[in-house]
PDB file of C-alpha atoms and ligand atoms in Angstrom:
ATOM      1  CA  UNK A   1     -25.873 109.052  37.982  1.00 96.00           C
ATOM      2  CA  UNK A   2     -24.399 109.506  34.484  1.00 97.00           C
ATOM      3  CA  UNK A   3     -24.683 106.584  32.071  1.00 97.00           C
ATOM      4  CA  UNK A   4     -22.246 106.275  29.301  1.00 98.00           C
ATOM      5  CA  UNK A   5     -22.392 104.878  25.834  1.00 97.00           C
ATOM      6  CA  UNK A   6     -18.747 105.159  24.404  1.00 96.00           C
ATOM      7  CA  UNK A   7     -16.087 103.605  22.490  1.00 95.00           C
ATOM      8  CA  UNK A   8     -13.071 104.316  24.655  1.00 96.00           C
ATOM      9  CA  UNK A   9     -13.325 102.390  28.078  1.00 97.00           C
ATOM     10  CA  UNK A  10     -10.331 104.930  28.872  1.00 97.00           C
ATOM     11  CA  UNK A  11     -13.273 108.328  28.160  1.00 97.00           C
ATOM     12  CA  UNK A  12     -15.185 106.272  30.763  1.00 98.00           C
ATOM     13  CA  UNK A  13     -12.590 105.683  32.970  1.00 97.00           C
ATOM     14  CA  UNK A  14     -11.636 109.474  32.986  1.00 98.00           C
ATOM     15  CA  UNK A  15     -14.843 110.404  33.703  1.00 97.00           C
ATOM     16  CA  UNK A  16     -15.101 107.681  36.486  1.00 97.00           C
ATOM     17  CA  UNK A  17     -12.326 109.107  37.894  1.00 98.00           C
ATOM     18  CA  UNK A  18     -13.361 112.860  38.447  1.00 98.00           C
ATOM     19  CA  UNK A  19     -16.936 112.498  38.879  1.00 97.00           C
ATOM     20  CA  UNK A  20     -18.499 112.556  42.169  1.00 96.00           C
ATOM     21  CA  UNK A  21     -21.950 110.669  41.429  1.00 96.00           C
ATOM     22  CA  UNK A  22     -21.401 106.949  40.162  1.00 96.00           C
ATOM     23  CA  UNK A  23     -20.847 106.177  36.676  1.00 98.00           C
ATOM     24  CA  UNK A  24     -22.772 103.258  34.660  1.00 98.00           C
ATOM     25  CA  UNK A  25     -20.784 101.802  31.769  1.00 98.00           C
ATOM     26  CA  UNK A  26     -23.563 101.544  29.053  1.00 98.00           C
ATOM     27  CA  UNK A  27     -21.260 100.251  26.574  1.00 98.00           C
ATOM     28  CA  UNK A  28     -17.066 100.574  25.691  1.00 97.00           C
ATOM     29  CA  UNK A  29     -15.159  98.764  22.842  1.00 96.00           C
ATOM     30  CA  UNK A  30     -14.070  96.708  26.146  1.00 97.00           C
ATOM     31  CA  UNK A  31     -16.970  96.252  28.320  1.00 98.00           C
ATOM     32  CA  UNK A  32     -21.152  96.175  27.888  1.00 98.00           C
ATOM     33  CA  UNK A  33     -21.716  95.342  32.095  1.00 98.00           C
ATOM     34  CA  UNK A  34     -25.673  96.573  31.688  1.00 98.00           C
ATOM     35  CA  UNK A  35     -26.321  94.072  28.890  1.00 98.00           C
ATOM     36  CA  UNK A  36     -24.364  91.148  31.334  1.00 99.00           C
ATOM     37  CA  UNK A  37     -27.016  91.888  34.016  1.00 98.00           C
ATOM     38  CA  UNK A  38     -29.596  91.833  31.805  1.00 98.00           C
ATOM     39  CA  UNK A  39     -28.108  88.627  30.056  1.00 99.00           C
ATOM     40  CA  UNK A  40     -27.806  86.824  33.567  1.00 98.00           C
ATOM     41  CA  UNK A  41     -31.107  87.762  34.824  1.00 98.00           C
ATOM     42  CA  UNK A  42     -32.972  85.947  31.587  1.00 98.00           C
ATOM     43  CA  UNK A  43     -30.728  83.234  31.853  1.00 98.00           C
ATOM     44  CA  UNK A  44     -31.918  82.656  35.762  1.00 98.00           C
ATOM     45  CA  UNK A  45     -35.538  83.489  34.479  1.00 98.00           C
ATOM     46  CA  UNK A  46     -34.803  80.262  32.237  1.00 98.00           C
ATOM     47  CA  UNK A  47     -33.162  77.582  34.452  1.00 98.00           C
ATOM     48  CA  UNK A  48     -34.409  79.342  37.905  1.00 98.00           C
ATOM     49  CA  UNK A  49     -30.967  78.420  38.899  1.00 98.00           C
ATOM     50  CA  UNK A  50     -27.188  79.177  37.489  1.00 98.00           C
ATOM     51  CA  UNK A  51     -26.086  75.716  38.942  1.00 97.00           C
ATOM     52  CA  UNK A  52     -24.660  73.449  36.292  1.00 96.00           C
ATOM     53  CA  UNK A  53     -25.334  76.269  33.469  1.00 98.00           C
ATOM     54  CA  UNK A  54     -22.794  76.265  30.777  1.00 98.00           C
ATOM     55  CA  UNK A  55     -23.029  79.749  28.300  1.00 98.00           C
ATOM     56  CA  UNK A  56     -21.089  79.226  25.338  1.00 98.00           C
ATOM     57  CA  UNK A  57     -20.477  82.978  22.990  1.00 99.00           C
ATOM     58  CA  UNK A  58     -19.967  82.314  19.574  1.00 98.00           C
ATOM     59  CA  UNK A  59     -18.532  85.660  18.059  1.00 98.00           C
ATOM     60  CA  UNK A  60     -15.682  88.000  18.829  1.00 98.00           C
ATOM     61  CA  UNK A  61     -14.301  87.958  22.002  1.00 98.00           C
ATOM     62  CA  UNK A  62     -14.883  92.121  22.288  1.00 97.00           C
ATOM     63  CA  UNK A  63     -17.401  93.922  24.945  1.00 98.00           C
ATOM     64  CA  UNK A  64     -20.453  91.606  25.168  1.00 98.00           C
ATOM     65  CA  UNK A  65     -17.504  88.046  25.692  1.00 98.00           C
ATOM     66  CA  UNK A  66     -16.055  89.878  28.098  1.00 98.00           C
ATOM     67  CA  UNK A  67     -19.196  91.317  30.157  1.00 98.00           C
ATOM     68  CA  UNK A  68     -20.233  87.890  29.670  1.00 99.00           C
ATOM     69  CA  UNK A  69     -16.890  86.680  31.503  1.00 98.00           C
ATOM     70  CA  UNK A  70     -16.900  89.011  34.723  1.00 98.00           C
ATOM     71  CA  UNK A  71     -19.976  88.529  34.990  1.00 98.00           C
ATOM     72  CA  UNK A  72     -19.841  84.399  35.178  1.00 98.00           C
ATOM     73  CA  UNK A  73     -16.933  84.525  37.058  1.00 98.00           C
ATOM     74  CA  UNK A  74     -19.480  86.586  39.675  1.00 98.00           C
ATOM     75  CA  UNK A  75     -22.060  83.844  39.393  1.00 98.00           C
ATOM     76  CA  UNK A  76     -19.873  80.888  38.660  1.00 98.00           C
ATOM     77  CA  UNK A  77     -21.505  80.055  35.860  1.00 98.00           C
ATOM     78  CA  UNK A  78     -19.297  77.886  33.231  1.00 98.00           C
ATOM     79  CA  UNK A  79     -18.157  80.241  30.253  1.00 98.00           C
ATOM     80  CA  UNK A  80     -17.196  79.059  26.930  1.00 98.00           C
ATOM     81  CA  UNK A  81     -15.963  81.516  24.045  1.00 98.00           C
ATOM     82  CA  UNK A  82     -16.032  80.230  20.600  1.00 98.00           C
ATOM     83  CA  UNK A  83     -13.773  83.073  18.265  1.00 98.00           C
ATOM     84  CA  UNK A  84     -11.744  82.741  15.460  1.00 98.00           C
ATOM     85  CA  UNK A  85      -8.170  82.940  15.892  1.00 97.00           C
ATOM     86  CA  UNK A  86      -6.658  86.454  16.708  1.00 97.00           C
ATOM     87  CA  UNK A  87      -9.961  87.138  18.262  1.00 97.00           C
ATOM     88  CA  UNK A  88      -9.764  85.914  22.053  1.00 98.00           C
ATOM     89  CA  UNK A  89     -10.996  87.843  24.705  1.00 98.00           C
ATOM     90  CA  UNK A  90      -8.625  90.698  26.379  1.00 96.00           C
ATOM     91  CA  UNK A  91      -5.902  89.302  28.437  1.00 98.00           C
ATOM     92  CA  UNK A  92      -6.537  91.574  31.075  1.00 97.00           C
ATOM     93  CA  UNK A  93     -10.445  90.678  31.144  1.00 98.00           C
ATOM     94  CA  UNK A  94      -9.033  87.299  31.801  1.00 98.00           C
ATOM     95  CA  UNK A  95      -6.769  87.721  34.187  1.00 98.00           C
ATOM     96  CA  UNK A  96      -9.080  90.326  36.204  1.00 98.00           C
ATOM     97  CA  UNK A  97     -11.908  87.078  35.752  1.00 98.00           C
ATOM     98  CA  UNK A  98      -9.365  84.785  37.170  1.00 98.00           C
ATOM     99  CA  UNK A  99      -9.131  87.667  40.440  1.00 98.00           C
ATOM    100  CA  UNK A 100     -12.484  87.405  40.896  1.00 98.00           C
ATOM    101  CA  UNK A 101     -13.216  83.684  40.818  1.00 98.00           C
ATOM    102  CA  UNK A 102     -10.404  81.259  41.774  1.00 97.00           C
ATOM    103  CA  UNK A 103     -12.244  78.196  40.531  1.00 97.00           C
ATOM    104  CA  UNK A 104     -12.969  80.261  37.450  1.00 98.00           C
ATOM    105  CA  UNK A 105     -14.843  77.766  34.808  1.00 97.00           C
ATOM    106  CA  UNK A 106     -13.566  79.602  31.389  1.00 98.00           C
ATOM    107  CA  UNK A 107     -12.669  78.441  28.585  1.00 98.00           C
ATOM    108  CA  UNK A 108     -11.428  79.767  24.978  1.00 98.00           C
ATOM    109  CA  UNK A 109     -11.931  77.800  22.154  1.00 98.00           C
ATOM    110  CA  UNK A 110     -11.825  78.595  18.183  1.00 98.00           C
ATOM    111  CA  UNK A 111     -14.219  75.968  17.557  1.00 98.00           C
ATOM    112  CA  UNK A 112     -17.967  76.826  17.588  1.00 98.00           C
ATOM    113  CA  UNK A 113     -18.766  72.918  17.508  1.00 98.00           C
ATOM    114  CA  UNK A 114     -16.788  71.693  19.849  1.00 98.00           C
ATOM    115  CA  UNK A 115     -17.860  74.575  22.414  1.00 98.00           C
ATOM    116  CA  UNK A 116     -21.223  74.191  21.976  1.00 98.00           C
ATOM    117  CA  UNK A 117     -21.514  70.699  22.953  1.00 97.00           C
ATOM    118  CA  UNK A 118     -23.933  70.381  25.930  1.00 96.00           C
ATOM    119  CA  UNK A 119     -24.226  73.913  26.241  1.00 97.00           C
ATOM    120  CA  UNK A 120     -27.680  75.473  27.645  1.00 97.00           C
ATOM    121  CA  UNK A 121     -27.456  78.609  26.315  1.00 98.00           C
ATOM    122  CA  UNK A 122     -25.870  80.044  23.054  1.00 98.00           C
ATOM    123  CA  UNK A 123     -25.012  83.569  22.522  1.00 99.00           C
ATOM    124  CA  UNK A 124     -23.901  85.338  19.915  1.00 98.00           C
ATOM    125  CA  UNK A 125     -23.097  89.014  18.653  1.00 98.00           C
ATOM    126  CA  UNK A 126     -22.857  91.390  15.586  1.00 97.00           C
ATOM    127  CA  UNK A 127     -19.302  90.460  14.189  1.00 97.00           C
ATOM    128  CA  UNK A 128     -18.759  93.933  13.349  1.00 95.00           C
ATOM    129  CA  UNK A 129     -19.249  96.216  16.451  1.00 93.00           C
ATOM    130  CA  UNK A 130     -20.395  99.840  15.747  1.00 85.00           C
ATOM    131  CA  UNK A 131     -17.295 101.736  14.811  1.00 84.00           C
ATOM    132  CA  UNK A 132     -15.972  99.264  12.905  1.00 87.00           C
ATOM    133  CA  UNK A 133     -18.094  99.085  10.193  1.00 85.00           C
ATOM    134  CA  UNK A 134     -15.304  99.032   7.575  1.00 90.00           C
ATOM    135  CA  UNK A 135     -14.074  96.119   8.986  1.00 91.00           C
ATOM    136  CA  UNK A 136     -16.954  93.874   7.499  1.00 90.00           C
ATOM    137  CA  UNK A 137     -15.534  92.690   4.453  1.00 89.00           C
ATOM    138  CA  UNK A 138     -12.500  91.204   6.143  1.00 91.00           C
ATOM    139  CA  UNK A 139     -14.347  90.013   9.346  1.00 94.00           C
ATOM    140  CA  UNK A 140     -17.028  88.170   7.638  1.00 95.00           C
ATOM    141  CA  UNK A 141     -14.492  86.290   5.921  1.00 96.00           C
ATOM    142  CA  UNK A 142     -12.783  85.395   9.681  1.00 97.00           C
ATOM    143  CA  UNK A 143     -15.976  84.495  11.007  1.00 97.00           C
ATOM    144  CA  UNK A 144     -17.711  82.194   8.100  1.00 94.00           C
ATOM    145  CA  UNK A 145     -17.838  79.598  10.103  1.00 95.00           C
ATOM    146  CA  UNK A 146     -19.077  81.100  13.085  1.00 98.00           C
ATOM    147  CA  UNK A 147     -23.015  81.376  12.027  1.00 98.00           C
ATOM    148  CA  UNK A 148     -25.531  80.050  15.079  1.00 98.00           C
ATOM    149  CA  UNK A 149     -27.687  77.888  12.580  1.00 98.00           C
ATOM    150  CA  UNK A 150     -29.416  75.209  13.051  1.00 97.00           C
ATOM    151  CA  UNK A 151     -26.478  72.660  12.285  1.00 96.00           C
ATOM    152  CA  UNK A 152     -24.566  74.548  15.155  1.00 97.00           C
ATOM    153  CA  UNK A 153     -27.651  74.434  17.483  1.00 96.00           C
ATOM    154  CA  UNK A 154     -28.239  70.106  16.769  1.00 94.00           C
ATOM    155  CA  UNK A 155     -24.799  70.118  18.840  1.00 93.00           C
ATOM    156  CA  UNK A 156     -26.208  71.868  22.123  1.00 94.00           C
ATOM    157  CA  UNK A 157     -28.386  70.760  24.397  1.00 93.00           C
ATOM    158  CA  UNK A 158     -32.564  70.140  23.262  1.00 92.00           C
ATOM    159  CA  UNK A 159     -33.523  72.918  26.205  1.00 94.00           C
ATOM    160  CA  UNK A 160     -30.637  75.138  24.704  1.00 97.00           C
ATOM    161  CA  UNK A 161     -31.442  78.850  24.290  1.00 98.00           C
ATOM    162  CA  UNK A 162     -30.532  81.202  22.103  1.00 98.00           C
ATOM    163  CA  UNK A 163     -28.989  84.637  22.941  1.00 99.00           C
ATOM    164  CA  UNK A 164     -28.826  87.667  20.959  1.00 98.00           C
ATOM    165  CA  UNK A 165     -27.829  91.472  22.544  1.00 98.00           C
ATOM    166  CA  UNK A 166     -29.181  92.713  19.363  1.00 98.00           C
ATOM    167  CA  UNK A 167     -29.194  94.706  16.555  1.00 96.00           C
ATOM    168  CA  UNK A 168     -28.718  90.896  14.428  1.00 97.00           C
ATOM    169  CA  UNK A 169     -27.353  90.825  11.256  1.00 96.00           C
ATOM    170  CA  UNK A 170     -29.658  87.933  10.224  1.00 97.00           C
ATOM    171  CA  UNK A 171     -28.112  85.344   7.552  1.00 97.00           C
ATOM    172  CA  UNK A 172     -24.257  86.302   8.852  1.00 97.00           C
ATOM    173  CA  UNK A 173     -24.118  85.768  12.833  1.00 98.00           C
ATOM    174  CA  UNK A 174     -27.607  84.050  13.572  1.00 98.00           C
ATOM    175  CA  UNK A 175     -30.001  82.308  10.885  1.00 98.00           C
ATOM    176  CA  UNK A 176     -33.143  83.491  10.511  1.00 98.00           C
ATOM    177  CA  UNK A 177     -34.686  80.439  11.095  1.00 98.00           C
ATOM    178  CA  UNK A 178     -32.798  80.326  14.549  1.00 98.00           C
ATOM    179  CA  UNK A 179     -33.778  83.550  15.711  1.00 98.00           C
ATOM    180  CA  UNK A 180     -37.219  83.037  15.007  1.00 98.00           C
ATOM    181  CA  UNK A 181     -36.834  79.380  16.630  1.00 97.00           C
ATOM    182  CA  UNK A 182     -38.416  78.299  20.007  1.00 96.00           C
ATOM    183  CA  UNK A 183     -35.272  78.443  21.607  1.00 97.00           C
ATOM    184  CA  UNK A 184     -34.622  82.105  20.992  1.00 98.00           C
ATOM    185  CA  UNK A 185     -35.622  84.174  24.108  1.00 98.00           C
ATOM    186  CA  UNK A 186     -34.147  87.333  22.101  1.00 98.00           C
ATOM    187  CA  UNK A 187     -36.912  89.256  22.815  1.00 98.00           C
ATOM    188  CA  UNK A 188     -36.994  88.025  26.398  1.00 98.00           C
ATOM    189  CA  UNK A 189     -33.367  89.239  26.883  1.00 98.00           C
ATOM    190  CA  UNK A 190     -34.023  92.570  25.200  1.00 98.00           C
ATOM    191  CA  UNK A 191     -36.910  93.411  27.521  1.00 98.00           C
ATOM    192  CA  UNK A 192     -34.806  92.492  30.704  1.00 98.00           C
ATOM    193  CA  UNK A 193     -32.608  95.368  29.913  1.00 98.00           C
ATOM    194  CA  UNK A 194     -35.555  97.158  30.807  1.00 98.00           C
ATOM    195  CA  UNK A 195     -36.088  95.413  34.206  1.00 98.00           C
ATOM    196  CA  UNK A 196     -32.014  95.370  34.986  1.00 98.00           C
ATOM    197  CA  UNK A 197     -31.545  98.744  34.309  1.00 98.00           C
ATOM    198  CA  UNK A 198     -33.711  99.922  36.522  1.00 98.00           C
ATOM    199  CA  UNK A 199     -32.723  98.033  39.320  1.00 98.00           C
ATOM    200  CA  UNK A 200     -29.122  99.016  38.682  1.00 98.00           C
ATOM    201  CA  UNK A 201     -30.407 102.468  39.048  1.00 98.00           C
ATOM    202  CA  UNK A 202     -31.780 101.639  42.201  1.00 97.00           C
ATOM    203  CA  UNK A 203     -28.919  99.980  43.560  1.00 97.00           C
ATOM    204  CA  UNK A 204     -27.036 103.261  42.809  1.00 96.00           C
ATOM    205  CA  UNK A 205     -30.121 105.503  43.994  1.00 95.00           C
ATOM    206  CA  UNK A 206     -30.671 103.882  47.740  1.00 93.00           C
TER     207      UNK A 206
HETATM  208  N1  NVA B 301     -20.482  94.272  20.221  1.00 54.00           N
HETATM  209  C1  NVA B 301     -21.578  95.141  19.883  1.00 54.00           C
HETATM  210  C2  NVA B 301     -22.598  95.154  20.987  1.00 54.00           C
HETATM  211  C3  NVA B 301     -23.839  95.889  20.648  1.00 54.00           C
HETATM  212  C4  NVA B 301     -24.853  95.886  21.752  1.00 54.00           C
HETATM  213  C5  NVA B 301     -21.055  96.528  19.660  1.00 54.00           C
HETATM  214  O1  NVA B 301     -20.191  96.997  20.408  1.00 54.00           O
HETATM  215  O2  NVA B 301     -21.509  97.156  18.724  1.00 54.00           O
END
């Protein structure tokens, strides 16, 4: 097995493409499918059950939206993306979503309030991805209003938990006070990768 941690989903691809043992995405600009699993599986943990769940992302629609999106589509679980405007998810992430769920439950919304309403679980991301670190000044300005604080969190659900893949840039995409909250299961989540990844290997190994 070769795992890869990249920017290019097209390096991955290539590799995918000529290598004879199987080939775990461990991260592109496009996808992060090992942080979905473990995502999903702490999400179960939760509710025991993905029936009537409804995730709502609050962030850029990059990677971690769109692992998020395949991987609901999978487990029909209701999606919601919350992203500024000129940030939606990849076209062709939708589209290939839409393939593999025909009653797909997605939406894409630019406004964190309105998508978080009745949500169970909130999830949000760095808004600069690695790589792109001198894009800060001019994304933190996009994304002002995009912080998961606790005005943003009165609007969910009570039972609502709080999602993070981590590393958090506290104060800009999370408060402190809501990462350190009851409803964070951060920690949780990051442990699970743990658990997921070794299943995926496995899976691959069997
Ligand atoms: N969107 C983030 C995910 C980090 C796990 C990044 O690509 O840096």
């Amino acid at each position: 097995v070769l795992a890869i941690r990249t920017f290019n989903q097209s390096d991955l691809e290539e590799y995918a493409k000529w290598s004879s043992k199987p080939v775990i995405n461990a991260l592109t600009d496009l996808e992060h499918p090992c942080q979905a699993l473990a995502d999903y599986m702490t999400i179960r943990e939760e509710f025991k059950t993905f029936d009537d769940v409804i995730l709502t992302f609050v962030g850029d629609g990059n990677n971690v939206a769109n692992s998020l999106i395949l991987c609901g589509a999978l487990l029909d679980v209701e999606v919601r993306i919350a992203c500024p405007k000129g940030y939606e998810p990849d076209s062709k992430i939708i589209q290939k979503a839409k393939e593999l769920n025909n009653n797909i439950n997605l939406k894409i919304m630019n406004d964190p309030y309105s998508a978080v309403n009745g949500a169970n679980v909130i999830y949000t991301d760095v808004w600069s991805s690695m790589g792109q670190e001198n894009e800060k000044e001019f994304k933190d300005k996009d994304f002002h209003n995009f912080t998961v604080n606790t005005d943003l969190l009165n609007q969910a659900n009570s039972d609502s938990i709080i999602l993070h893949c981590l590393p958090a840039y506290r104060g800009k995409e999370i408060s402190n006070e809501v990462f350190e909250s009851r409803n964070s299961r951060i920690f949780e989540q990051a442990e699970n990768r743990l658990h997921a990844q070794q299943s995926l290997l496995t899976a691959l190994l069997s």
